[in-house]
Coordinates of C-alpha atoms and ligand atoms in Angstrom, one line a residue:
M1 CA 32.5 77.6 38.5
L2 CA 35.9 75.9 38.1
K3 CA 38.2 77.1 40.9
L4 CA 41.7 78.4 40.1
D5 CA 44.6 77.2 42.2
I6 CA 46.1 79.6 44.7
K7 CA 49.6 78.8 43.4
S8 CA 48.7 79.9 39.9
Q9 CA 48.1 83.4 41.2
S10 CA 50.5 86.4 40.8
L11 CA 51.1 88.9 43.6
E12 CA 48.9 91.5 41.8
E13 CA 46.0 89.0 41.4
L14 CA 46.1 88.1 45.0
E15 CA 46.4 91.7 46.1
S16 CA 43.3 92.6 44.1
V17 CA 41.3 89.7 45.5
F18 CA 42.3 90.6 49.0
K19 CA 41.3 94.2 48.3
T20 CA 37.8 93.2 47.2
W21 CA 37.5 91.1 50.3
G22 CA 38.5 94.1 52.4
E23 CA 41.6 92.3 53.8
P24 CA 44.7 94.3 54.6
A25 CA 47.7 94.0 52.3
Y26 CA 49.9 92.3 55.0
R27 CA 47.6 89.3 54.9
V28 CA 48.8 88.6 51.3
K29 CA 52.4 88.4 52.5
Q30 CA 51.4 86.0 55.3
L31 CA 49.7 83.8 52.8
L32 CA 52.7 83.8 50.4
K33 CA 55.0 82.8 53.2
W34 CA 52.8 79.8 54.0
L35 CA 52.7 78.8 50.4
Y36 CA 56.3 79.3 49.2
D37 CA 58.4 79.3 52.4
D38 CA 56.5 76.8 54.6
R39 CA 55.1 74.9 51.6
V40 CA 51.9 74.0 53.5
S41 CA 49.4 71.7 51.8
R42 CA 46.3 72.6 53.9
W43 CA 44.5 75.8 54.6
D44 CA 44.1 75.1 58.3
E45 CA 47.9 75.0 58.7
M46 CA 48.0 78.8 58.0
S47 CA 47.6 79.5 61.7
N48 CA 48.2 83.3 61.7
L49 CA 45.3 83.8 59.2
P50 CA 41.9 84.3 60.7
K51 CA 39.5 81.4 60.2
T52 CA 37.1 83.6 58.2
L53 CA 39.9 84.4 55.8
R54 CA 40.9 80.8 55.5
E55 CA 37.3 79.9 54.7
K56 CA 37.1 82.6 52.0
L57 CA 40.3 81.3 50.5
A58 CA 39.1 77.7 50.5
E59 CA 35.9 78.8 48.9
G60 CA 37.6 80.8 46.2
F61 CA 40.7 78.7 45.4
T62 CA 42.0 75.2 45.4
L63 CA 45.3 74.4 47.2
G64 CA 46.6 71.7 45.0
T65 CA 49.6 69.5 45.7
L66 CA 51.3 66.8 43.6
E67 CA 51.0 63.2 44.8
L68 CA 54.3 61.3 44.8
A69 CA 53.5 58.1 42.9
R70 CA 57.0 56.7 42.6
K71 CA 60.6 57.7 43.3
Q72 CA 63.9 56.2 42.0
G73 CA 67.5 56.9 42.8
A74 CA 69.6 57.2 45.9
R75 CA 69.9 60.3 48.1
D76 CA 73.3 61.4 46.8
T77 CA 72.7 60.7 43.1
T78 CA 70.1 61.8 40.5
Q79 CA 66.7 61.1 41.8
K80 CA 63.6 60.8 39.8
F81 CA 60.1 61.8 41.0
L82 CA 57.0 60.5 39.3
F83 CA 54.0 62.7 40.3
R84 CA 50.3 62.0 39.9
L85 CA 48.3 65.1 38.9
Q86 CA 44.6 65.6 39.8
G87 CA 42.8 63.6 37.1
G88 CA 45.5 60.8 37.3
A89 CA 48.0 61.9 34.6
L90 CA 51.7 61.2 35.5
I91 CA 54.6 63.7 35.1
E92 CA 58.2 63.6 36.1
S93 CA 60.7 65.8 37.8
V94 CA 64.4 64.9 38.2
L95 CA 66.6 66.2 41.0
I96 CA 70.3 66.5 40.1
P97 CA 72.6 67.2 43.0
A98 CA 75.8 69.2 42.8
N99 CA 75.6 69.9 39.1
P100 CA 78.8 71.1 37.5
A101 CA 78.1 74.3 35.4
L102 CA 76.3 72.8 32.5
Y103 CA 74.6 75.9 31.1
G104 CA 77.1 78.5 31.9
E105 CA 75.7 79.1 35.4
V106 CA 77.9 78.8 38.5
S107 CA 78.2 75.3 39.9
D108 CA 75.2 74.8 42.1
R109 CA 73.9 72.6 44.8
H110 CA 70.6 71.2 43.5
T111 CA 69.1 71.4 40.1
L112 CA 65.5 70.3 39.4
C113 CA 64.5 69.3 35.9
V114 CA 60.8 70.3 35.5
S115 CA 58.0 69.1 33.2
T116 CA 55.7 71.4 31.4
Q117 CA 53.2 69.2 29.6
V118 CA 51.7 65.7 29.9
G119 CA 53.3 64.1 26.9
C120 CA 54.5 66.1 24.0
A121 CA 53.1 66.9 20.5
Y122 CA 56.5 67.4 18.8
G123 CA 57.3 63.7 18.3
C124 CA 61.1 63.8 18.1
K125 CA 62.0 60.3 16.9
F126 CA 64.4 59.5 19.8
C127 CA 62.3 60.8 22.7
A128 CA 60.1 58.9 25.2
S129 CA 58.0 61.9 26.0
G130 CA 56.5 62.2 22.6
L131 CA 55.7 58.5 22.1
D132 CA 52.1 58.7 23.3
G133 CA 51.5 62.1 21.9
W134 CA 50.3 65.2 23.8
R135 CA 47.6 65.0 26.5
R136 CA 47.5 68.5 28.1
N137 CA 49.4 71.5 29.2
L138 CA 50.4 71.8 32.8
L139 CA 48.8 74.6 34.7
P140 CA 51.1 77.2 36.4
Y141 CA 50.6 75.7 39.9
E142 CA 51.5 72.2 38.6
I143 CA 54.8 73.6 37.3
V144 CA 55.4 75.5 40.6
E145 CA 54.4 72.6 42.7
Q146 CA 57.1 70.3 41.3
V147 CA 59.7 72.4 43.2
L148 CA 57.6 72.6 46.3
A149 CA 56.7 68.9 46.3
V150 CA 60.4 67.9 46.0
E151 CA 61.3 70.2 48.8
R152 CA 58.4 68.9 50.9
W153 CA 59.7 65.4 50.3
R154 CA 63.2 66.3 51.3
A155 CA 62.0 68.0 54.5
Q156 CA 60.5 64.7 55.5
Q157 CA 63.7 62.7 55.1
P158 CA 65.1 61.5 58.3
G159 CA 68.7 62.4 58.9
L160 CA 68.7 65.3 56.4
E161 CA 69.5 68.6 58.0
A162 CA 67.3 71.6 57.2
P163 CA 68.5 73.7 54.3
K164 CA 71.0 76.4 55.5
P165 CA 69.5 79.9 55.6
E166 CA 72.3 81.4 53.5
V167 CA 71.4 79.2 50.5
Q168 CA 69.3 82.0 49.2
A169 CA 69.3 85.6 50.3
V170 CA 65.9 86.8 49.1
K171 CA 65.1 90.4 48.8
P172 CA 62.2 91.5 50.9
V173 CA 59.0 92.6 49.0
S174 CA 58.1 96.1 49.9
G175 CA 59.7 96.0 53.3
A176 CA 58.4 92.6 54.4
A177 CA 61.2 90.2 55.2
V178 CA 60.5 86.8 53.5
P179 CA 63.4 84.5 54.7
V180 CA 63.5 81.7 52.2
S181 CA 65.8 78.7 52.5
R182 CA 65.4 77.2 49.1
F183 CA 66.8 73.7 48.8
I184 CA 66.5 73.8 45.0
D185 CA 68.5 76.7 43.5
N186 CA 68.6 75.9 39.8
L187 CA 65.9 74.9 37.4
V188 CA 66.2 73.3 34.0
I189 CA 62.9 73.3 32.1
M190 CA 63.8 70.0 30.3
G191 CA 61.4 67.5 31.6
M192 CA 58.4 66.2 29.7
G193 CA 56.9 68.5 27.1
E194 CA 57.9 71.4 25.0
P195 CA 58.0 74.4 27.3
L196 CA 57.5 77.0 24.7
A197 CA 54.3 75.3 23.5
N198 CA 52.8 76.0 26.9
Y199 CA 54.2 79.5 26.9
D200 CA 51.7 81.5 29.0
N201 CA 51.4 78.9 31.8
L202 CA 55.2 78.4 31.8
L203 CA 55.9 82.2 32.0
K204 CA 53.4 82.6 34.8
A205 CA 54.9 79.7 36.7
L206 CA 58.4 81.0 36.2
K207 CA 57.5 84.5 37.4
I208 CA 56.1 82.9 40.6
L209 CA 59.2 80.7 41.0
N210 CA 61.5 83.7 40.3
A211 CA 59.7 86.4 42.4
P212 CA 61.1 87.4 45.8
W213 CA 57.7 86.8 47.3
G214 CA 57.5 83.3 45.6
G215 CA 60.3 80.8 44.9
G216 CA 63.1 83.4 44.9
I217 CA 65.1 81.4 42.3
G218 CA 67.2 83.8 40.1
A219 CA 66.2 84.1 36.4
R220 CA 69.8 83.4 35.5
K221 CA 69.5 80.1 37.4
I222 CA 66.6 79.0 35.2
T223 CA 67.3 77.4 31.8
I224 CA 64.5 76.9 29.3
S225 CA 65.1 74.2 26.8
T226 CA 63.3 74.1 23.4
S227 CA 63.3 71.9 20.4
G228 CA 63.3 75.1 18.3
L229 CA 60.0 77.0 18.3
A230 CA 61.3 80.1 16.6
P231 CA 58.4 82.6 17.1
Q232 CA 58.3 81.8 20.9
I233 CA 62.0 82.2 21.2
R234 CA 61.6 85.8 19.9
R235 CA 58.7 86.3 22.3
L236 CA 60.9 85.1 25.2
A237 CA 63.6 87.5 24.1
D238 CA 61.1 90.4 24.6
E239 CA 60.4 89.4 28.2
P240 CA 62.2 91.3 30.9
M241 CA 63.5 88.2 32.6
Q242 CA 67.0 87.0 31.9
F243 CA 66.4 83.3 31.5
R244 CA 69.0 81.1 30.0
L245 CA 68.1 79.4 26.7
A246 CA 69.1 75.9 25.6
I247 CA 68.3 74.7 22.1
S248 CA 67.9 71.0 21.5
L249 CA 69.7 71.0 18.2
H250 CA 70.7 67.4 17.6
G251 CA 71.6 68.0 14.0
A252 CA 73.6 70.8 12.4
T253 CA 72.1 70.5 8.9
D254 CA 68.5 70.6 7.9
A255 CA 68.9 67.1 6.3
T256 CA 70.0 65.5 9.6
R257 CA 67.6 67.5 11.8
N258 CA 64.6 66.7 9.5
L259 CA 65.4 63.0 10.0
I260 CA 64.9 63.1 13.8
M261 CA 62.9 66.3 14.6
P262 CA 59.7 67.0 12.8
V263 CA 59.7 70.6 14.2
N264 CA 62.6 71.4 11.8
R265 CA 60.2 71.2 8.8
K266 CA 58.2 74.0 10.4
Y267 CA 61.2 76.1 11.6
P268 CA 64.2 75.1 9.6
L269 CA 67.7 76.0 10.8
S270 CA 67.7 79.4 9.0
E271 CA 64.6 80.5 11.0
L272 CA 65.8 78.9 14.2
S273 CA 69.2 80.6 14.1
A274 CA 67.7 83.9 13.2
A275 CA 65.5 83.7 16.3
C276 CA 68.5 82.7 18.4
D277 CA 70.4 85.7 17.0
Y278 CA 67.5 87.9 18.1
Y279 CA 67.5 86.3 21.6
Q280 CA 71.2 86.9 21.9
E281 CA 71.0 90.5 20.7
K282 CA 68.2 91.3 23.2
K283 CA 69.7 89.4 26.2
G284 CA 73.5 89.5 25.5
R285 CA 73.9 86.0 26.9
M286 CA 75.3 82.8 25.8
I287 CA 73.0 80.2 24.3
T288 CA 73.6 76.5 24.8
F289 CA 73.2 73.9 22.1
E290 CA 72.2 70.4 23.3
Y291 CA 73.4 67.7 20.9
I292 CA 72.4 64.1 21.7
L293 CA 74.9 61.8 20.0
I294 CA 72.9 59.0 18.4
A295 CA 74.8 56.1 16.7
G296 CA 74.8 56.3 12.9
V297 CA 72.3 59.2 12.9
N298 CA 74.2 62.4 13.8
D299 CA 77.5 61.3 15.2
A300 CA 79.5 61.4 11.9
L301 CA 82.3 63.9 11.7
D302 CA 80.6 65.7 8.7
Q303 CA 78.3 67.3 11.3
V304 CA 81.2 68.9 13.2
T305 CA 82.0 71.7 10.8
P306 CA 78.3 72.9 10.3
L307 CA 77.8 72.6 14.1
A308 CA 80.9 74.6 14.8
N309 CA 79.9 77.3 12.3
L310 CA 76.5 77.6 13.9
A311 CA 77.9 77.7 17.4
R312 CA 80.5 80.3 16.5
R313 CA 77.9 82.5 14.8
L314 CA 75.6 82.4 17.8
H315 CA 78.3 82.4 20.5
A316 CA 76.8 79.1 21.7
K317 CA 78.3 76.5 23.9
V318 CA 77.7 72.9 22.9
N319 CA 76.7 70.1 25.4
L320 CA 77.2 66.7 23.8
I321 CA 75.0 64.1 25.5
P322 CA 75.4 60.4 24.6
Y323 CA 71.9 59.1 23.8
N324 CA 70.0 57.3 26.5
R325 CA 68.2 54.2 25.2
V326 CA 64.4 54.2 25.2
D327 CA 62.5 50.9 25.4
G328 CA 60.7 50.4 22.1
L329 CA 62.9 52.7 20.1
A330 CA 65.7 51.4 17.9
W331 CA 68.3 54.2 18.5
E332 CA 71.6 53.5 20.3
R333 CA 74.3 55.6 21.9
P334 CA 77.6 55.6 20.0
A335 CA 80.7 54.0 21.4
E336 CA 82.6 56.1 23.9
N337 CA 85.5 56.7 21.5
V338 CA 83.1 58.0 18.9
C339 CA 81.8 60.6 21.4
E340 CA 85.3 61.6 22.3
L341 CA 86.3 62.0 18.7
F342 CA 83.3 64.2 18.0
L343 CA 84.2 66.4 21.1
S344 CA 87.8 66.8 20.2
A345 CA 87.0 67.7 16.5
L346 CA 84.7 70.5 17.9
E347 CA 87.4 71.6 20.3
R348 CA 89.9 71.8 17.5
L349 CA 87.6 74.3 15.8
K350 CA 87.8 76.4 19.0
I351 CA 84.2 75.7 20.2
T352 CA 83.4 75.5 23.9
A353 CA 82.0 72.0 24.3
T354 CA 81.4 69.4 27.0
L355 CA 80.7 65.7 26.8
R356 CA 78.2 64.7 29.4
R357 CA 78.4 61.4 31.1
E358 CA 74.6 61.1 31.5
K359 CA 73.7 61.2 35.2
G360 CA 70.9 58.9 36.1
G361 CA 71.0 56.9 32.9
D362 CA 70.5 53.8 35.0
I363 CA 67.2 55.2 36.5
D364 CA 65.4 56.0 33.3
A365 CA 66.3 59.7 33.8
A366 CA 65.9 60.8 30.2
C367 CA 62.8 62.7 29.8
G368 CA 59.6 60.7 29.8
Q369 CA 61.1 57.3 30.5
L370 CA 59.9 56.6 34.0
R371 CA 56.4 57.7 33.1
L372 CA 56.4 55.4 30.1
K373 CA 57.6 52.5 32.1
T374 CA 55.1 53.0 34.9
E375 CA 52.2 53.4 32.5
G376 CA 53.3 50.2 30.8
E377 CA 53.4 48.4 34.1
L378 CA 50.1 49.7 35.1
A379 CA 48.6 48.6 31.8
V380 CA 50.0 45.1 32.4
A381 CA 48.7 45.0 36.0
Ligands
SAH1 N1 61.0 69.8 24.7 C1 62.1 70.4 25.1 C2 62.5 70.1 26.6 C3 62.3 68.7 27.0 S1 63.4 67.5 26.3 C4 63.3 70.1 24.2 O1 63.2 69.3 23.4 O2 64.3 70.8 24.4 C5 64.9 67.9 27.2 C6 66.2 67.3 26.5 O3 66.2 65.9 26.7 C7 66.2 67.6 25.0 O4 67.4 68.1 24.6 C8 65.9 66.3 24.5 O5 66.3 66.2 23.2 C9 66.6 65.3 25.4 N2 66.3 63.9 25.3 C10 65.1 63.4 25.0 N3 65.2 62.1 25.0 C11 66.5 61.7 25.3 C12 67.2 60.5 25.3 N4 66.6 59.3 25.2 N5 68.5 60.6 25.6 C13 69.1 61.7 25.9 N6 68.5 62.9 25.8 C14 67.2 62.9 25.5
SF4_2 FE1 59.0 66.9 22.9 FE2 61.4 67.8 23.6 FE3 60.9 65.1 23.5 FE4 61.0 66.5 21.2 S1 62.7 66.1 22.7 S2 59.4 65.0 21.7 S3 60.2 68.5 21.8 S4 60.0 66.6 24.9

């Protein structure tokens, strides 16, 4: 029988397994501390668990970790991690230090951009992640592990002090103190893949990362980005967690959006905006529109009025992002003054908007780029 990974398990699932094993409940808490606080990668490191229990755990579950295949970027700038999964596939996570409040959150210390699939089936014309199509969904633990693996990497860096205990005050679970010093305190689900197309695994992973007994990262500090899967946006609105939602809009009319995002033919703007309305009604929180500016495609001023109308109706904030070139694709970023003009035209219409100077543009930080490059190099080798 195929074993499940221990970091794909919810608290309830672990409690029920421990119960059938006749293990006391406090053992679950000890296990969780080893997994999410100490981030151990071997069963035998769990020194306060009896050997017999460790053997039962090893028999019943895998304890999977991600292998760091490549890393780019300096310590104080955006850093990109390329991880190899079991089976060999590559995924990316990007660590963005001291992020200014991009999605309405408070300015934070460390944001991690997390992948949810190997490749992507949605084939947006400008994006590196979709170039080779979709290979598979990530399992919950492979999403969770991106956070733990980056923190494990950091803990091994010479000269870096240990994270301060006050970084995250985590509520104890039923009386048990679980002191967590989380290095990563914000997540953006904007790496490779379409998160809402891997809905169940994503939600399970985010519940683990959010839970006081797991990652302890507040739901309001987790932003899920989608290319516009309207039914899943509604489903997300019905969940109890208060995640932030970002919509990759990139076009304010169906004509422009259809040109670059095939998903718009399935869920055109009328359906997408109705789903956003619903999200907003249920959650009462601000949505963010991401709008990549691509030269000659969606950067003309005729997009500004429809974009402003949509943003106003949905109380959305607009993040303008100059396009990051992708090898093999013909798209280009507009000149700086074109981006500035677009921004000021939006602001004149009283829309809250920011123009991002893409961090990490020089290290292939746009989603899917490092993986594509590495696979290309491996193919040549
Ligand atoms: N599939 C989801 C999340 C991953 S993509 C989504 O589409 O929202 C995360 C963001 O990166 C999206 O807004 C996407 O449009 C953007 N992106 C992709 N390729 C890019 C590029 N070359 N330059 C700038 N942004 C890019
Ligand atoms: Fe997939 Fe998002 Fe890239 Fe579109 S932009 S291909 S949905 S990862």
